[in-house]
Amino acid sequence: MSAPELVRPVAGAGARGLGLRGSAATTAAVLIGAVAFSWPLFLRPDSGMSATQAPIMFAVVLPLVLAIMLSEIAGGRMDAKVLAMLGVLAAVGTVLRPLSAGTAGFELVFFLLILAGRVFGPGFGFALGAITLFTSALITSGVGPWLPYQMLAAGFVGLFAGLLPPARGRAEIVLLAAYGMVSAFAYGWVMDFSFWPFGIGNDTQLSFDPSLGPLENLHRFVLYNIATSMGWNLGRALTNAVMIGLVGTPLLRLFRRSARRALFVDATRTPSAPPVR
Protein backbone atom coordinates (compact mmCIF):
# COMPACT_ATOMS: atom_id res chain seq x y z
CA MET A 1 0.00 0.00 0.00
CA SER A 2 1.45 3.29 -1.01
CA ALA A 3 1.66 6.27 1.25
CA PRO A 4 -1.19 8.74 1.28
CA GLU A 5 -0.79 11.68 -1.04
CA LEU A 6 -1.20 15.25 0.10
CA VAL A 7 -3.89 16.85 -1.99
CA ARG A 8 -4.10 20.35 -0.55
CA PRO A 9 -4.87 22.16 2.70
CA VAL A 10 -8.42 23.25 3.30
CA ALA A 11 -10.00 25.29 6.00
CA GLY A 12 -10.87 23.26 9.06
CA ALA A 13 -14.44 22.16 9.28
CA GLY A 14 -16.41 24.05 11.82
CA ALA A 15 -13.97 26.93 11.89
CA ARG A 16 -16.63 29.43 10.92
CA GLY A 17 -20.10 27.88 10.82
CA LEU A 18 -22.17 26.89 13.84
CA GLY A 19 -24.69 24.72 12.06
CA LEU A 20 -28.44 24.75 12.65
CA ARG A 21 -28.32 23.41 16.22
CA GLY A 22 -25.41 25.68 17.10
CA SER A 23 -27.25 28.70 15.73
CA ALA A 24 -30.32 27.82 17.80
CA ALA A 25 -28.18 27.44 20.93
CA THR A 26 -26.46 30.75 20.19
CA THR A 27 -29.80 32.51 19.80
CA ALA A 28 -31.07 31.00 23.05
CA ALA A 29 -27.90 32.01 24.90
CA VAL A 30 -28.13 35.58 23.58
CA LEU A 31 -31.80 35.93 24.53
CA ILE A 32 -31.41 34.46 28.02
CA GLY A 33 -28.22 36.43 28.53
CA ALA A 34 -29.98 39.65 27.56
CA VAL A 35 -32.69 39.01 30.14
CA ALA A 36 -30.13 38.02 32.77
CA PHE A 37 -28.06 41.16 32.33
CA SER A 38 -31.03 43.50 32.12
CA TRP A 39 -33.07 42.11 35.02
CA PRO A 40 -33.16 45.48 36.87
CA LEU A 41 -35.36 46.85 34.09
CA PHE A 42 -38.03 44.22 34.73
CA LEU A 43 -37.97 43.83 38.52
CA ARG A 44 -41.06 45.19 40.27
CA PRO A 45 -42.05 45.30 43.96
CA ASP A 46 -45.00 42.97 43.25
CA SER A 47 -42.99 40.49 41.17
CA GLY A 48 -42.38 38.17 44.11
CA MET A 49 -38.61 38.40 43.58
CA SER A 50 -36.45 40.61 45.75
CA ALA A 51 -33.42 42.52 44.52
CA THR A 52 -31.14 40.00 46.24
CA GLN A 53 -32.86 36.91 44.88
CA ALA A 54 -32.80 37.93 41.21
CA PRO A 55 -29.05 37.75 40.53
CA ILE A 56 -28.74 34.55 42.56
CA MET A 57 -31.39 32.88 40.44
CA PHE A 58 -29.75 34.00 37.20
CA ALA A 59 -26.34 32.93 38.52
CA VAL A 60 -27.79 29.42 38.74
CA VAL A 61 -29.39 29.58 35.29
CA LEU A 62 -26.43 31.00 33.39
CA PRO A 63 -24.13 27.99 33.90
CA LEU A 64 -26.87 25.88 32.37
CA VAL A 65 -26.94 28.19 29.35
CA LEU A 66 -23.17 27.93 29.06
CA ALA A 67 -23.33 24.14 29.30
CA ILE A 68 -25.91 23.95 26.51
CA MET A 69 -23.89 26.24 24.28
CA LEU A 70 -20.59 24.45 24.86
CA SER A 71 -22.20 21.05 24.26
CA GLU A 72 -23.45 22.29 20.89
CA ILE A 73 -19.97 23.52 20.01
CA ALA A 74 -18.45 20.18 20.99
CA GLY A 75 -20.99 18.25 18.94
CA GLY A 76 -18.64 17.60 16.05
CA ARG A 77 -18.18 20.99 14.47
CA MET A 78 -14.61 21.36 15.72
CA ASP A 79 -11.79 19.04 14.70
CA ALA A 80 -9.00 17.96 17.05
CA LYS A 81 -6.66 20.69 15.85
CA VAL A 82 -9.17 23.45 16.57
CA LEU A 83 -9.98 21.97 19.98
CA ALA A 84 -6.26 21.87 20.77
CA MET A 85 -5.98 25.52 19.76
CA LEU A 86 -8.93 26.28 22.05
CA GLY A 87 -7.04 24.78 24.96
CA VAL A 88 -3.82 26.62 24.13
CA LEU A 89 -5.49 30.00 23.77
CA ALA A 90 -7.53 29.49 26.94
CA ALA A 91 -4.29 28.78 28.79
CA VAL A 92 -2.67 31.89 27.32
CA GLY A 93 -5.67 34.02 28.27
CA THR A 94 -5.66 32.53 31.77
CA VAL A 95 -2.07 33.72 32.21
CA LEU A 96 -2.63 37.12 30.61
CA ARG A 97 -5.60 38.06 32.77
CA PRO A 98 -3.88 38.05 36.20
CA LEU A 99 -0.78 39.65 34.67
CA SER A 100 -2.78 42.66 33.52
CA ALA A 101 -4.91 42.64 36.70
CA GLY A 102 -7.42 45.07 35.18
CA THR A 103 -5.70 48.12 36.66
CA ALA A 104 -7.34 51.25 35.20
CA GLY A 105 -9.05 49.02 32.65
CA PHE A 106 -5.75 47.55 31.35
CA GLU A 107 -6.85 44.00 30.48
CA LEU A 108 -4.95 41.90 27.95
CA VAL A 109 -7.37 39.02 27.58
CA PHE A 110 -10.07 40.57 25.39
CA PHE A 111 -8.03 41.34 22.28
CA LEU A 112 -7.12 37.65 22.16
CA LEU A 113 -10.80 36.65 22.29
CA ILE A 114 -11.56 39.03 19.45
CA LEU A 115 -8.79 37.82 17.14
CA ALA A 116 -9.51 34.15 17.85
CA GLY A 117 -13.26 34.58 17.37
CA ARG A 118 -12.59 36.38 14.10
CA VAL A 119 -10.61 33.46 12.67
CA PHE A 120 -12.17 30.38 14.24
CA GLY A 121 -15.77 31.52 14.29
CA PRO A 122 -18.47 32.57 16.76
CA GLY A 123 -18.79 29.22 18.54
CA PHE A 124 -15.07 29.06 19.17
CA GLY A 125 -15.07 32.67 20.36
CA PHE A 126 -17.88 32.03 22.80
CA ALA A 127 -16.23 28.92 24.20
CA LEU A 128 -12.85 30.64 24.51
CA GLY A 129 -14.29 33.63 26.36
CA ALA A 130 -16.27 31.53 28.83
CA ILE A 131 -13.47 29.04 29.51
CA THR A 132 -10.79 31.73 29.86
CA LEU A 133 -12.78 33.73 32.41
CA PHE A 134 -13.58 30.57 34.36
CA THR A 135 -10.03 29.21 34.53
CA SER A 136 -8.51 32.61 35.29
CA ALA A 137 -11.01 33.08 38.13
CA LEU A 138 -9.84 29.81 39.66
CA ILE A 139 -6.22 30.95 39.89
CA THR A 140 -7.02 34.50 41.01
CA SER A 141 -9.63 33.59 43.66
CA GLY A 142 -12.20 35.42 41.56
CA VAL A 143 -14.97 32.86 41.97
CA GLY A 144 -18.24 34.39 43.09
CA PRO A 145 -21.81 35.10 42.02
CA TRP A 146 -20.45 37.46 39.36
CA LEU A 147 -18.45 34.74 37.58
CA PRO A 148 -21.30 33.34 35.41
CA TYR A 149 -22.00 36.88 34.22
CA GLN A 150 -18.33 37.43 33.39
CA MET A 151 -18.16 34.13 31.51
CA LEU A 152 -21.25 34.92 29.47
CA ALA A 153 -20.19 38.51 28.73
CA ALA A 154 -16.68 37.46 27.65
CA GLY A 155 -18.21 34.68 25.57
CA PHE A 156 -20.33 37.25 23.75
CA VAL A 157 -17.21 39.32 23.01
CA GLY A 158 -15.68 36.36 21.18
CA LEU A 159 -18.97 35.28 19.62
CA PHE A 160 -19.81 38.59 17.96
CA ALA A 161 -16.21 38.93 16.77
CA GLY A 162 -16.86 35.82 14.69
CA LEU A 163 -19.94 37.43 13.16
CA LEU A 164 -18.24 40.59 11.90
CA PRO A 165 -18.44 41.26 8.13
CA PRO A 166 -15.62 40.12 5.83
CA ALA A 167 -12.56 42.33 5.48
CA ARG A 168 -8.86 41.91 4.79
CA GLY A 169 -5.64 43.81 5.33
CA ARG A 170 -5.68 47.20 6.98
CA ALA A 171 -9.48 47.40 6.75
CA GLU A 172 -9.77 44.25 8.85
CA ILE A 173 -7.48 45.62 11.55
CA VAL A 174 -9.46 48.86 11.69
CA LEU A 175 -12.71 46.86 11.90
CA LEU A 176 -11.40 44.68 14.72
CA ALA A 177 -9.92 47.63 16.61
CA ALA A 178 -13.25 49.48 16.40
CA TYR A 179 -15.08 46.38 17.55
CA GLY A 180 -12.57 46.01 20.38
CA MET A 181 -13.45 49.48 21.64
CA VAL A 182 -17.21 48.99 21.32
CA SER A 183 -17.13 45.54 22.95
CA ALA A 184 -14.98 46.87 25.81
CA PHE A 185 -17.63 49.43 26.70
CA ALA A 186 -20.42 46.89 26.20
CA TYR A 187 -18.70 44.40 28.51
CA GLY A 188 -18.35 47.03 31.23
CA TRP A 189 -21.92 48.23 30.80
CA VAL A 190 -23.60 44.83 31.08
CA MET A 191 -21.43 43.75 34.01
CA ASP A 192 -22.12 46.99 35.88
CA PHE A 193 -25.82 46.90 35.04
CA SER A 194 -26.37 43.37 36.36
CA PHE A 195 -24.96 44.28 39.80
CA TRP A 196 -25.64 48.02 39.90
CA PRO A 197 -28.61 47.70 42.34
CA PHE A 198 -26.18 46.61 45.08
CA GLY A 199 -23.27 48.88 44.25
CA ILE A 200 -24.18 52.11 46.06
CA GLY A 201 -27.07 51.24 48.34
CA ASN A 202 -30.64 52.48 48.10
CA ASP A 203 -30.45 56.08 49.34
CA THR A 204 -28.75 58.02 46.54
CA GLN A 205 -30.03 59.74 43.44
CA LEU A 206 -28.16 57.16 41.33
CA SER A 207 -29.48 54.11 43.17
CA PHE A 208 -31.70 51.47 41.66
CA ASP A 209 -35.34 51.97 42.60
CA PRO A 210 -37.69 49.05 41.82
CA SER A 211 -40.69 51.35 42.07
CA LEU A 212 -39.51 53.36 39.05
CA GLY A 213 -40.04 52.42 35.42
CA PRO A 214 -37.36 50.97 33.12
CA LEU A 215 -36.51 54.32 31.50
CA GLU A 216 -36.06 56.09 34.83
CA ASN A 217 -33.82 53.34 36.16
CA LEU A 218 -31.87 53.25 32.89
CA HIS A 219 -31.28 57.01 33.17
CA ARG A 220 -29.98 56.55 36.71
CA PHE A 221 -27.69 53.76 35.58
CA VAL A 222 -26.19 55.86 32.77
CA LEU A 223 -25.29 58.58 35.26
CA TYR A 224 -23.92 55.98 37.69
CA ASN A 225 -21.81 54.32 35.00
CA ILE A 226 -20.35 57.61 33.77
CA ALA A 227 -19.44 58.61 37.31
CA THR A 228 -17.90 55.29 38.41
CA SER A 229 -16.79 53.19 35.43
CA MET A 230 -16.09 55.38 32.43
CA GLY A 231 -12.34 55.44 33.11
CA TRP A 232 -12.13 51.66 33.40
CA ASN A 233 -14.19 51.07 30.26
CA LEU A 234 -12.11 53.59 28.32
CA GLY A 235 -8.89 51.94 29.48
CA ARG A 236 -10.15 48.53 28.37
CA ALA A 237 -11.23 49.94 25.00
CA LEU A 238 -7.88 51.61 24.36
CA THR A 239 -6.01 48.46 25.38
CA ASN A 240 -8.01 46.40 22.89
CA ALA A 241 -7.47 48.88 20.07
CA VAL A 242 -3.74 49.29 20.71
CA MET A 243 -3.06 45.55 21.06
CA ILE A 244 -5.03 44.70 17.92
CA GLY A 245 -3.18 47.41 16.02
CA LEU A 246 0.20 46.16 17.24
CA VAL A 247 -0.12 42.37 17.02
CA GLY A 248 -3.37 41.84 15.13
CA THR A 249 -1.84 41.19 11.70
CA PRO A 250 0.75 38.55 12.75
CA LEU A 251 -1.68 36.81 15.11
CA LEU A 252 -4.41 36.65 12.46
CA ARG A 253 -1.89 35.15 10.06
CA LEU A 254 -0.82 32.61 12.68
CA PHE A 255 -4.36 31.66 13.60
CA ARG A 256 -5.40 31.26 9.97
CA ARG A 257 -2.43 29.03 9.31
CA SER A 258 -3.39 26.93 12.33
CA ALA A 259 -7.03 26.80 11.20
CA ARG A 260 -6.04 24.94 8.04
CA ARG A 261 -5.58 21.20 7.93
CA ALA A 262 -4.23 18.85 5.27
CA LEU A 263 -6.62 16.59 3.37
CA PHE A 264 -5.01 13.18 2.70
CA VAL A 265 -6.23 10.55 0.24
CA ASP A 266 -4.88 7.18 -0.87
CA ALA A 267 -2.47 7.67 -3.78
CA THR A 268 -3.60 4.35 -5.36
CA ARG A 269 -7.06 5.78 -5.92
CA THR A 270 -7.99 8.61 -8.21
CA PRO A 271 -9.42 11.30 -6.00
CA SER A 272 -12.20 13.51 -7.17
CA ALA A 273 -11.37 17.16 -7.58
CA PRO A 274 -11.25 18.88 -4.19
CA PRO A 275 -13.89 21.48 -3.55
CA VAL A 276 -12.98 25.04 -4.28
CA ARG A 277 -12.94 27.15 -1.12
Coordinates of C-alpha atoms in Angstrom, one line a residue:
M1 CA 0.0 0.0 0.0
S2 CA 1.4 3.3 -1.0
A3 CA 1.7 6.3 1.2
P4 CA -1.2 8.7 1.3
E5 CA -0.8 11.7 -1.0
L6 CA -1.2 15.3 0.1
V7 CA -3.9 16.9 -2.0
R8 CA -4.1 20.4 -0.5
P9 CA -4.9 22.2 2.7
V10 CA -8.4 23.3 3.3
A11 CA -10.0 25.3 6.0
G12 CA -10.9 23.3 9.1
A13 CA -14.4 22.2 9.3
G14 CA -16.4 24.1 11.8
A15 CA -14.0 26.9 11.9
R16 CA -16.6 29.4 10.9
G17 CA -20.1 27.9 10.8
L18 CA -22.2 26.9 13.8
G19 CA -24.7 24.7 12.1
L20 CA -28.4 24.8 12.7
R21 CA -28.3 23.4 16.2
G22 CA -25.4 25.7 17.1
S23 CA -27.3 28.7 15.7
A24 CA -30.3 27.8 17.8
A25 CA -28.2 27.4 20.9
T26 CA -26.5 30.7 20.2
T27 CA -29.8 32.5 19.8
A28 CA -31.1 31.0 23.0
A29 CA -27.9 32.0 24.9
V30 CA -28.1 35.6 23.6
L31 CA -31.8 35.9 24.5
I32 CA -31.4 34.5 28.0
G33 CA -28.2 36.4 28.5
A34 CA -30.0 39.6 27.6
V35 CA -32.7 39.0 30.1
A36 CA -30.1 38.0 32.8
F37 CA -28.1 41.2 32.3
S38 CA -31.0 43.5 32.1
W39 CA -33.1 42.1 35.0
P40 CA -33.2 45.5 36.9
L41 CA -35.4 46.9 34.1
F42 CA -38.0 44.2 34.7
L43 CA -38.0 43.8 38.5
R44 CA -41.1 45.2 40.3
P45 CA -42.1 45.3 44.0
D46 CA -45.0 43.0 43.3
S47 CA -43.0 40.5 41.2
G48 CA -42.4 38.2 44.1
M49 CA -38.6 38.4 43.6
S50 CA -36.4 40.6 45.7
A51 CA -33.4 42.5 44.5
T52 CA -31.1 40.0 46.2
Q53 CA -32.9 36.9 44.9
A54 CA -32.8 37.9 41.2
P55 CA -29.0 37.8 40.5
I56 CA -28.7 34.5 42.6
M57 CA -31.4 32.9 40.4
F58 CA -29.7 34.0 37.2
A59 CA -26.3 32.9 38.5
V60 CA -27.8 29.4 38.7
V61 CA -29.4 29.6 35.3
L62 CA -26.4 31.0 33.4
P63 CA -24.1 28.0 33.9
L64 CA -26.9 25.9 32.4
V65 CA -26.9 28.2 29.4
L66 CA -23.2 27.9 29.1
A67 CA -23.3 24.1 29.3
I68 CA -25.9 23.9 26.5
M69 CA -23.9 26.2 24.3
L70 CA -20.6 24.4 24.9
S71 CA -22.2 21.0 24.3
E72 CA -23.4 22.3 20.9
I73 CA -20.0 23.5 20.0
A74 CA -18.4 20.2 21.0
G75 CA -21.0 18.3 18.9
G76 CA -18.6 17.6 16.0
R77 CA -18.2 21.0 14.5
M78 CA -14.6 21.4 15.7
D79 CA -11.8 19.0 14.7
A80 CA -9.0 18.0 17.0
K81 CA -6.7 20.7 15.9
V82 CA -9.2 23.4 16.6
L83 CA -10.0 22.0 20.0
A84 CA -6.3 21.9 20.8
M85 CA -6.0 25.5 19.8
L86 CA -8.9 26.3 22.0
G87 CA -7.0 24.8 25.0
V88 CA -3.8 26.6 24.1
L89 CA -5.5 30.0 23.8
A90 CA -7.5 29.5 26.9
A91 CA -4.3 28.8 28.8
V92 CA -2.7 31.9 27.3
G93 CA -5.7 34.0 28.3
T94 CA -5.7 32.5 31.8
V95 CA -2.1 33.7 32.2
L96 CA -2.6 37.1 30.6
R97 CA -5.6 38.1 32.8
P98 CA -3.9 38.1 36.2
L99 CA -0.8 39.7 34.7
S100 CA -2.8 42.7 33.5
A101 CA -4.9 42.6 36.7
G102 CA -7.4 45.1 35.2
T103 CA -5.7 48.1 36.7
A104 CA -7.3 51.3 35.2
G105 CA -9.0 49.0 32.6
F106 CA -5.8 47.5 31.4
E107 CA -6.8 44.0 30.5
L108 CA -5.0 41.9 28.0
V109 CA -7.4 39.0 27.6
F110 CA -10.1 40.6 25.4
F111 CA -8.0 41.3 22.3
L112 CA -7.1 37.6 22.2
L113 CA -10.8 36.6 22.3
I114 CA -11.6 39.0 19.4
L115 CA -8.8 37.8 17.1
A116 CA -9.5 34.1 17.8
G117 CA -13.3 34.6 17.4
R118 CA -12.6 36.4 14.1
V119 CA -10.6 33.5 12.7
F120 CA -12.2 30.4 14.2
G121 CA -15.8 31.5 14.3
P122 CA -18.5 32.6 16.8
G123 CA -18.8 29.2 18.5
F124 CA -15.1 29.1 19.2
G125 CA -15.1 32.7 20.4
F126 CA -17.9 32.0 22.8
A127 CA -16.2 28.9 24.2
L128 CA -12.8 30.6 24.5
G129 CA -14.3 33.6 26.4
A130 CA -16.3 31.5 28.8
I131 CA -13.5 29.0 29.5
T132 CA -10.8 31.7 29.9
L133 CA -12.8 33.7 32.4
F134 CA -13.6 30.6 34.4
T135 CA -10.0 29.2 34.5
S136 CA -8.5 32.6 35.3
A137 CA -11.0 33.1 38.1
L138 CA -9.8 29.8 39.7
I139 CA -6.2 30.9 39.9
T140 CA -7.0 34.5 41.0
S141 CA -9.6 33.6 43.7
G142 CA -12.2 35.4 41.6
V143 CA -15.0 32.9 42.0
G144 CA -18.2 34.4 43.1
P145 CA -21.8 35.1 42.0
W146 CA -20.5 37.5 39.4
L147 CA -18.4 34.7 37.6
P148 CA -21.3 33.3 35.4
Y149 CA -22.0 36.9 34.2
Q150 CA -18.3 37.4 33.4
M151 CA -18.2 34.1 31.5
L152 CA -21.2 34.9 29.5
A153 CA -20.2 38.5 28.7
A154 CA -16.7 37.5 27.6
G155 CA -18.2 34.7 25.6
F156 CA -20.3 37.2 23.8
V157 CA -17.2 39.3 23.0
G158 CA -15.7 36.4 21.2
L159 CA -19.0 35.3 19.6
F160 CA -19.8 38.6 18.0
A161 CA -16.2 38.9 16.8
G162 CA -16.9 35.8 14.7
L163 CA -19.9 37.4 13.2
L164 CA -18.2 40.6 11.9
P165 CA -18.4 41.3 8.1
P166 CA -15.6 40.1 5.8
A167 CA -12.6 42.3 5.5
R168 CA -8.9 41.9 4.8
G169 CA -5.6 43.8 5.3
R170 CA -5.7 47.2 7.0
A171 CA -9.5 47.4 6.8
E172 CA -9.8 44.2 8.8
I173 CA -7.5 45.6 11.5
V174 CA -9.5 48.9 11.7
L175 CA -12.7 46.9 11.9
L176 CA -11.4 44.7 14.7
A177 CA -9.9 47.6 16.6
A178 CA -13.2 49.5 16.4
Y179 CA -15.1 46.4 17.6
G180 CA -12.6 46.0 20.4
M181 CA -13.4 49.5 21.6
V182 CA -17.2 49.0 21.3
S183 CA -17.1 45.5 22.9
A184 CA -15.0 46.9 25.8
F185 CA -17.6 49.4 26.7
A186 CA -20.4 46.9 26.2
Y187 CA -18.7 44.4 28.5
G188 CA -18.4 47.0 31.2
W189 CA -21.9 48.2 30.8
V190 CA -23.6 44.8 31.1
M191 CA -21.4 43.7 34.0
D192 CA -22.1 47.0 35.9
F193 CA -25.8 46.9 35.0
S194 CA -26.4 43.4 36.4
F195 CA -25.0 44.3 39.8
W196 CA -25.6 48.0 39.9
P197 CA -28.6 47.7 42.3
F198 CA -26.2 46.6 45.1
G199 CA -23.3 48.9 44.3
I200 CA -24.2 52.1 46.1
G201 CA -27.1 51.2 48.3
N202 CA -30.6 52.5 48.1
D203 CA -30.5 56.1 49.3
T204 CA -28.7 58.0 46.5
Q205 CA -30.0 59.7 43.4
L206 CA -28.2 57.2 41.3
S207 CA -29.5 54.1 43.2
F208 CA -31.7 51.5 41.7
D209 CA -35.3 52.0 42.6
P210 CA -37.7 49.0 41.8
S211 CA -40.7 51.4 42.1
L212 CA -39.5 53.4 39.0
G213 CA -40.0 52.4 35.4
P214 CA -37.4 51.0 33.1
L215 CA -36.5 54.3 31.5
E216 CA -36.1 56.1 34.8
N217 CA -33.8 53.3 36.2
L218 CA -31.9 53.3 32.9
H219 CA -31.3 57.0 33.2
R220 CA -30.0 56.6 36.7
F221 CA -27.7 53.8 35.6
V222 CA -26.2 55.9 32.8
L223 CA -25.3 58.6 35.3
Y224 CA -23.9 56.0 37.7
N225 CA -21.8 54.3 35.0
I226 CA -20.4 57.6 33.8
A227 CA -19.4 58.6 37.3
T228 CA -17.9 55.3 38.4
S229 CA -16.8 53.2 35.4
M230 CA -16.1 55.4 32.4
G231 CA -12.3 55.4 33.1
W232 CA -12.1 51.7 33.4
N233 CA -14.2 51.1 30.3
L234 CA -12.1 53.6 28.3
G235 CA -8.9 51.9 29.5
R236 CA -10.2 48.5 28.4
A237 CA -11.2 49.9 25.0
L238 CA -7.9 51.6 24.4
T239 CA -6.0 48.5 25.4
N240 CA -8.0 46.4 22.9
A241 CA -7.5 48.9 20.1
V242 CA -3.7 49.3 20.7
M243 CA -3.1 45.5 21.1
I244 CA -5.0 44.7 17.9
G245 CA -3.2 47.4 16.0
L246 CA 0.2 46.2 17.2
V247 CA -0.1 42.4 17.0
G248 CA -3.4 41.8 15.1
T249 CA -1.8 41.2 11.7
P250 CA 0.7 38.6 12.8
L251 CA -1.7 36.8 15.1
L252 CA -4.4 36.6 12.5
R253 CA -1.9 35.1 10.1
L254 CA -0.8 32.6 12.7
F255 CA -4.4 31.7 13.6
R256 CA -5.4 31.3 10.0
R257 CA -2.4 29.0 9.3
S258 CA -3.4 26.9 12.3
A259 CA -7.0 26.8 11.2
R260 CA -6.0 24.9 8.0
R261 CA -5.6 21.2 7.9
A262 CA -4.2 18.9 5.3
L263 CA -6.6 16.6 3.4
F264 CA -5.0 13.2 2.7
V265 CA -6.2 10.6 0.2
D266 CA -4.9 7.2 -0.9
A267 CA -2.5 7.7 -3.8
T268 CA -3.6 4.4 -5.4
R269 CA -7.1 5.8 -5.9
T270 CA -8.0 8.6 -8.2
P271 CA -9.4 11.3 -6.0
S272 CA -12.2 13.5 -7.2
A273 CA -11.4 17.2 -7.6
P274 CA -11.2 18.9 -4.2
P275 CA -13.9 21.5 -3.5
V276 CA -13.0 25.0 -4.3
R277 CA -12.9 27.2 -1.1

